[in-house]
Amino acid sequence: MSRYRSLLAFSWAMAALAAVTAVGLIVDERVVLGAPVWFKPFKFAVSFAAYGLTLAWMLSRRPAPGRLGDRAAHVVVVSGLIEMAVITGQALRGRRSHFNVETPLDRGLFIVMGLTIVALWTATLVIAVLLFRARLGDRATTWAIRLGLLIALAGLALGGLMLMPTPEQQADGLRTAVGAHSVGVPDGGPAMPVTGWNTTGGDLRIPHFVGMHALQALPLLLYGIEALAGRFARLRDARVRLRLVLVAAGFLTGLLAVVTWQALRGQALVRPDAATLTALAALAAATGLATYAALRRRTATPAPGLTAPSPTLTTESPA
């Protein structure tokens, strides 16, 4: 990982910013749209710290590092720094950062944030292409990284749904805001603790979170499987580990689809209707059956030595 010093330095900087904004949460009583003014900078700082560390670890798995990977990593860092500068600056001003077009300055900053996200998504796509062209360890590790990146790219792209103007904003002539986290209700209403997700309507931050954190979830799941392999002989089989990674990726993809569908229907995560519960039950049943099949199916190939992913990956999401 030491080759990708820019990503590592970025992650340390974001960890330091998370500590500073955590203090802000305690000492600053200002509120923006019902949430503490430093809540969003804190969540984004934690998420970017995890994002940088994860990408540095993934890129370090390549047997032949190249300039394109280095440049893509630099783009991620620069994009993330600009994004966090805007979010933190708006917090200092006591203003919302996302969707805010109330003044020329607010509008300009929001446009800059949009451009940085496009750059970050593109750089992540380049990294994904590079990692699809390389062997990153055994097959289970390779596919945990590749599929995690693909689902994360989908989660990032789903963030674009938040840019769609609400009917209220259109009626107002888009004078103060363009886009929203919530569907069916205004932003800033009752929210879940910790995450801040809306509890009275749909919230598009949820699929954004689920998709993005497949980036860490799949390698961490594989690490857990390999940690258990010493106690359960079945998990020592390389093909079994690969199958379990594929099952987990299928589950995360299905979950991403369900929570996106739920949010777009204006339904709160904590208030699922019968259709949502049926979809979740079907997904759970399919995942359970696939897991059983992955563990039961016999293979003739003995397991090679285990290559465990790094246990230092962490998860948290911008919202």
mmCIF file of C-alpha atoms in Angstrom, residues 49 86-87 98 139 174 234 243 258 313:
data_model
loop_
_atom_site.group_PDB
_atom_site.id
_atom_site.type_symbol
_atom_site.label_atom_id
_atom_site.label_comp_id
_atom_site.label_asym_id
_atom_site.label_seq_id
_atom_site.Cartn_x
_atom_site.Cartn_y
_atom_site.Cartn_z
ATOM 1 C CA ALA A 49 -10.939 7.899 4.965
ATOM 2 C CA VAL A 86 -16.766 22.760 -0.041
ATOM 3 C CA ILE A 87 -18.685 20.689 2.513
ATOM 4 C CA HIS A 98 -25.800 19.809 -1.283
ATOM 5 C CA ARG A 139 -9.908 -16.275 -7.400
ATOM 6 C CA LEU A 174 -35.673 26.160 -8.592
ATOM 7 C CA ARG A 234 -15.161 -26.871 4.099
ATOM 8 C CA ARG A 243 -18.860 -19.389 -4.520
ATOM 9 C CA VAL A 258 -34.724 -3.438 -3.343
ATOM 10 C CA LEU A 313 -10.716 -1.867 6.012
#
